[in-house]
Amino acid sequence: MGETQLKTIMITGVSRGLGRVLALEIARRGHSVVGCARSQEKLQALMADLTRDDAPSSSSSSSSKHLLKHLDVRSDNSMKEFARLLVEERKIPDIIVNNAGTINKNNKIWAVPAEEFDMVIDTNIKGTANILRHFLPLLIEKKQGIVVNISSGWGRSAAAEVAPYCASKWAIEGLSKSVAKELPPGLAIVALNPGVVNTDMLASCFGSNSALYQLPESWAPRAATMILNLTSEDNGASLTI
């Protein structure tokens, strides 16, 4: 599928950070956005921006072109219901971006509370698995689809004081390569390192030094172009924006 063909793009963790700017960029190009996040308030703000950026011809249909739901990827039941909803609404995604993620506060592993470790693993790994469990069968049924699992440079290297996050992103790399061997022709799953971008998550690790890195708004056009042009030939790849 080339980028000129309008698609439905699903983004988890869509209400903030890279998910938000990617959604806005994709909508600007005429594609439909479906997604979920844990903040109802931020989702409402994003929906207002998405519909404002829609094509002029979408006066009455703009509100139905995109679909955002207040859901947590850590809940398997919620992801099951989300998949069912998208089938009912005829919005089965062409591309899924598993973007929802969190990071631990900088700390040595023995000082990271168990609850914080669980939050990282449950969101970054189990959340991605919940999406795969309920959405891959839909893509397999229609014999096409791309899954983009957001990884990190720290999914291919290591750093002190972010061991839980590194572990989760190394897991995403391995999960993606393993699932790639299970997919039938026509589908692809990739691990995508977005690069270093000045988001709230980066600021939690780098502090004021995060200001030295690219802004999400300058990252989004390149990211959108790359994601929209992925094909089944990319299956199993570890890519970087």
Short mmCIF file of C-alpha atoms in Angstrom, two decimals:
data_model
loop_
_atom_site.label_atom_id
_atom_site.label_comp_id
_atom_site.label_asym_id
_atom_site.label_seq_id
_atom_site.Cartn_x
_atom_site.Cartn_y
_atom_site.Cartn_z
CA MET A 1 0.00 0.00 0.00
CA GLY A 2 1.45 3.36 -0.96
CA GLU A 3 0.88 6.48 1.06
CA THR A 4 -1.49 7.90 -1.58
CA GLN A 5 -4.09 5.30 -0.59
CA LEU A 6 -6.09 6.56 2.36
CA LYS A 7 -5.77 4.30 5.37
CA THR A 8 -7.01 3.82 8.90
CA ILE A 9 -4.17 4.14 11.38
CA MET A 10 -4.52 2.94 14.96
CA ILE A 11 -2.29 4.52 17.61
CA THR A 12 -2.19 3.53 21.26
CA GLY A 13 -1.14 6.15 23.78
CA VAL A 14 -2.50 8.63 21.26
CA SER A 15 -3.31 11.53 23.58
CA ARG A 16 0.18 12.84 24.29
CA GLY A 17 3.82 12.84 23.22
CA LEU A 18 4.78 11.10 20.00
CA GLY A 19 1.36 9.45 19.66
CA ARG A 20 -0.39 12.80 19.58
CA VAL A 21 1.84 14.51 17.03
CA LEU A 22 1.82 11.40 14.83
CA ALA A 23 -1.98 11.31 14.90
CA LEU A 24 -2.21 14.97 13.91
CA GLU A 25 0.28 14.55 11.08
CA ILE A 26 -1.50 11.47 9.73
CA ALA A 27 -4.87 13.24 9.87
CA ARG A 28 -3.42 16.22 8.00
CA ARG A 29 -2.62 13.85 5.17
CA GLY A 30 -6.23 12.73 4.97
CA HIS A 31 -5.99 9.41 6.77
CA SER A 32 -8.34 8.25 9.53
CA VAL A 33 -7.06 7.91 13.08
CA VAL A 34 -8.35 5.47 15.67
CA GLY A 35 -6.73 5.18 19.04
CA CYS A 36 -6.87 4.91 22.78
CA ALA A 37 -5.32 6.53 25.83
CA ARG A 38 -5.86 6.80 29.58
CA SER A 39 -6.76 10.51 29.72
CA GLN A 40 -10.31 11.38 28.69
CA GLU A 41 -9.52 15.11 28.86
CA LYS A 42 -6.50 14.82 26.56
CA LEU A 43 -8.47 12.62 24.15
CA GLN A 44 -11.19 15.25 23.88
CA ALA A 45 -8.60 17.92 23.15
CA LEU A 46 -6.99 15.74 20.49
CA MET A 47 -10.32 14.97 18.84
CA ALA A 48 -11.01 18.69 18.58
CA ASP A 49 -7.63 19.20 16.90
CA LEU A 50 -8.07 16.21 14.59
CA THR A 51 -11.44 17.37 13.33
CA ARG A 52 -10.20 20.93 12.91
CA ASP A 53 -7.34 19.67 10.73
CA ASP A 54 -9.60 17.50 8.57
CA ALA A 55 -10.19 18.30 4.92
CA PRO A 56 -12.71 21.11 4.25
CA SER A 57 -15.20 18.67 2.74
CA SER A 58 -15.62 16.87 6.05
CA SER A 59 -18.08 19.31 7.64
CA SER A 60 -20.55 16.74 8.93
CA SER A 61 -18.49 13.58 8.68
CA SER A 62 -15.36 14.80 10.46
CA SER A 63 -16.55 13.62 13.85
CA SER A 64 -17.02 10.08 12.53
CA LYS A 65 -13.81 9.92 10.49
CA HIS A 66 -11.70 9.43 13.62
CA LEU A 67 -12.45 7.33 16.69
CA LEU A 68 -10.72 7.76 20.06
CA LYS A 69 -11.53 5.75 23.18
CA HIS A 70 -10.67 6.19 26.84
CA LEU A 71 -8.98 2.80 27.44
CA ASP A 72 -5.90 1.31 29.08
CA VAL A 73 -3.81 -1.12 27.01
CA ARG A 74 -2.97 -3.01 30.23
CA SER A 75 -6.53 -4.34 30.27
CA ASP A 76 -6.90 -7.36 28.00
CA ASN A 77 -10.69 -7.16 28.22
CA SER A 78 -10.63 -3.50 27.17
CA MET A 79 -8.50 -4.30 24.12
CA LYS A 80 -10.86 -7.15 23.24
CA GLU A 81 -13.81 -4.74 23.37
CA PHE A 82 -11.87 -2.12 21.40
CA ALA A 83 -11.22 -4.63 18.62
CA ARG A 84 -14.92 -5.56 18.58
CA LEU A 85 -15.89 -1.89 18.40
CA LEU A 86 -13.62 -1.21 15.43
CA VAL A 87 -15.09 -4.19 13.60
CA GLU A 88 -18.61 -2.84 14.25
CA GLU A 89 -17.60 0.65 13.11
CA ARG A 90 -15.82 -0.73 10.04
CA LYS A 91 -12.58 0.85 11.15
CA ILE A 92 -10.29 -2.17 11.20
CA PRO A 93 -6.84 -0.57 10.98
CA ASP A 94 -4.49 -0.89 8.06
CA ILE A 95 -1.58 0.06 10.31
CA ILE A 96 -1.32 -0.36 14.09
CA VAL A 97 1.21 1.71 16.02
CA ASN A 98 1.78 0.26 19.47
CA ASN A 99 2.99 3.51 20.99
CA ALA A 100 1.60 3.43 24.54
CA GLY A 101 4.53 3.34 26.92
CA THR A 102 5.95 4.52 30.19
CA ILE A 103 9.34 4.70 31.89
CA ASN A 104 10.57 4.34 35.44
CA LYS A 105 12.00 7.27 37.37
CA ASN A 106 15.78 7.20 37.15
CA ASN A 107 16.91 4.73 39.79
CA LYS A 108 19.12 1.71 40.32
CA ILE A 109 17.13 -1.49 39.90
CA TRP A 110 17.15 -2.32 43.62
CA ALA A 111 15.62 1.08 44.36
CA VAL A 112 12.79 0.82 41.81
CA PRO A 113 9.56 -0.02 43.68
CA ALA A 114 7.85 -3.23 42.57
CA GLU A 115 4.71 -1.28 41.60
CA GLU A 116 6.73 0.99 39.32
CA PHE A 117 8.51 -1.95 37.70
CA ASP A 118 5.15 -3.63 37.12
CA MET A 119 3.72 -0.46 35.52
CA VAL A 120 6.54 -0.38 32.95
CA ILE A 121 6.30 -4.09 32.12
CA ASP A 122 2.49 -4.18 32.11
CA THR A 123 2.23 -1.16 29.81
CA ASN A 124 5.16 -1.63 27.47
CA ILE A 125 5.14 -5.41 27.04
CA LYS A 126 1.78 -6.78 28.15
CA GLY A 127 -0.07 -3.82 26.63
CA THR A 128 1.52 -4.53 23.27
CA ALA A 129 0.72 -8.24 23.62
CA ASN A 130 -2.92 -7.43 24.39
CA ILE A 131 -3.17 -5.51 21.13
CA LEU A 132 -1.53 -8.31 19.15
CA ARG A 133 -3.83 -10.90 20.71
CA HIS A 134 -7.01 -9.19 19.59
CA PHE A 135 -6.01 -7.30 16.46
CA LEU A 136 -3.69 -9.64 14.57
CA PRO A 137 -6.57 -12.06 13.83
CA LEU A 138 -8.44 -9.15 12.21
CA LEU A 139 -5.48 -8.29 9.99
CA ILE A 140 -4.92 -11.95 9.14
CA GLU A 141 -8.57 -12.28 8.12
CA LYS A 142 -8.29 -9.41 5.65
CA LYS A 143 -4.86 -10.69 4.53
CA GLN A 144 -3.04 -7.40 4.98
CA GLY A 145 -1.84 -5.02 7.66
CA ILE A 146 1.23 -3.54 9.29
CA VAL A 147 2.04 -3.52 13.01
CA VAL A 148 4.59 -1.03 14.30
CA ASN A 149 5.86 -1.71 17.80
CA ILE A 150 7.54 1.41 19.16
CA SER A 151 10.92 0.40 20.51
CA SER A 152 13.83 2.60 21.59
CA GLY A 153 17.56 3.02 21.26
CA TRP A 154 17.47 1.48 24.72
CA GLY A 155 15.87 -1.60 23.21
CA ARG A 156 19.16 -2.21 21.39
CA SER A 157 21.62 -0.84 23.95
CA ALA A 158 21.60 -0.26 27.71
CA ALA A 159 21.80 2.59 30.20
CA ALA A 160 22.06 2.87 33.95
CA GLU A 161 19.00 3.69 36.06
CA VAL A 162 16.45 2.79 33.38
CA ALA A 163 16.81 -1.00 33.57
CA PRO A 164 13.04 -1.67 33.68
CA TYR A 165 12.49 0.45 30.56
CA CYS A 166 15.47 -1.12 28.75
CA ALA A 167 14.20 -4.58 29.63
CA SER A 168 10.76 -3.75 28.25
CA LYS A 169 12.08 -2.41 24.96
CA TRP A 170 14.52 -5.29 24.48
CA ALA A 171 11.44 -7.46 24.95
CA ILE A 172 9.63 -5.50 22.22
CA GLU A 173 12.50 -6.17 19.83
CA GLY A 174 12.41 -9.91 20.55
CA LEU A 175 8.62 -10.08 20.51
CA SER A 176 8.48 -8.35 17.14
CA LYS A 177 11.05 -10.65 15.53
CA SER A 178 9.36 -13.75 16.90
CA VAL A 179 5.85 -12.73 15.82
CA ALA A 180 7.23 -11.85 12.36
CA LYS A 181 7.92 -15.57 11.90
CA GLU A 182 4.28 -16.38 12.71
CA LEU A 183 2.58 -14.02 10.28
CA PRO A 184 1.17 -15.13 6.93
CA PRO A 185 2.11 -13.37 3.69
CA GLY A 186 0.71 -9.86 3.29
CA LEU A 187 1.31 -8.82 6.89
CA ALA A 188 4.31 -7.30 8.62
CA ILE A 189 5.41 -6.43 12.13
CA VAL A 190 8.39 -4.19 12.83
CA ALA A 191 10.17 -2.73 15.85
CA LEU A 192 10.66 0.99 15.34
CA ASN A 193 13.11 3.13 17.27
CA PRO A 194 11.70 6.67 17.04
CA GLY A 195 15.06 8.27 17.78
CA VAL A 196 15.67 10.79 20.56
CA VAL A 197 12.81 13.28 20.76
CA ASN A 198 12.18 16.00 23.34
CA THR A 199 9.11 14.59 25.07
CA ASP A 200 8.04 14.49 28.72
CA MET A 201 9.41 10.95 28.88
CA LEU A 202 12.83 12.11 27.70
CA ALA A 203 12.78 14.98 30.19
CA SER A 204 12.22 12.48 33.00
CA CYS A 205 15.56 10.87 32.08
CA PHE A 206 17.64 13.74 30.72
CA GLY A 207 16.24 16.70 32.66
CA SER A 208 17.01 20.07 31.06
CA ASN A 209 19.31 18.38 28.52
CA SER A 210 16.20 17.08 26.75
CA ALA A 211 15.90 20.57 25.22
CA LEU A 212 18.94 19.76 23.08
CA TYR A 213 16.95 17.23 21.05
CA GLN A 214 14.39 17.52 18.24
CA LEU A 215 10.85 18.58 19.00
CA PRO A 216 7.99 16.14 18.39
CA GLU A 217 6.53 18.49 15.77
CA SER A 218 9.68 18.26 13.63
CA TRP A 219 9.84 14.49 14.12
CA ALA A 220 6.24 13.74 13.11
CA PRO A 221 6.41 14.35 9.32
CA ARG A 222 9.38 11.99 8.88
CA ALA A 223 7.81 9.41 11.16
CA ALA A 224 4.47 9.53 9.37
CA THR A 225 6.08 9.16 5.95
CA MET A 226 8.09 6.17 7.07
CA ILE A 227 5.19 4.42 8.83
CA LEU A 228 2.70 5.04 6.02
CA ASN A 229 5.07 3.55 3.46
CA LEU A 230 5.91 0.32 5.28
CA THR A 231 5.07 -2.86 3.37
CA SER A 232 4.98 -6.60 4.01
CA GLU A 233 8.58 -6.67 2.78
CA ASP A 234 9.58 -4.97 6.04
CA ASN A 235 8.36 -7.88 8.17
CA GLY A 236 10.72 -8.60 11.07
CA ALA A 237 12.83 -5.48 10.60
CA SER A 238 14.26 -3.33 13.37
CA LEU A 239 14.03 0.18 11.97
CA THR A 240 15.00 3.67 13.13
CA ILE A 241 13.53 7.04 12.22
#
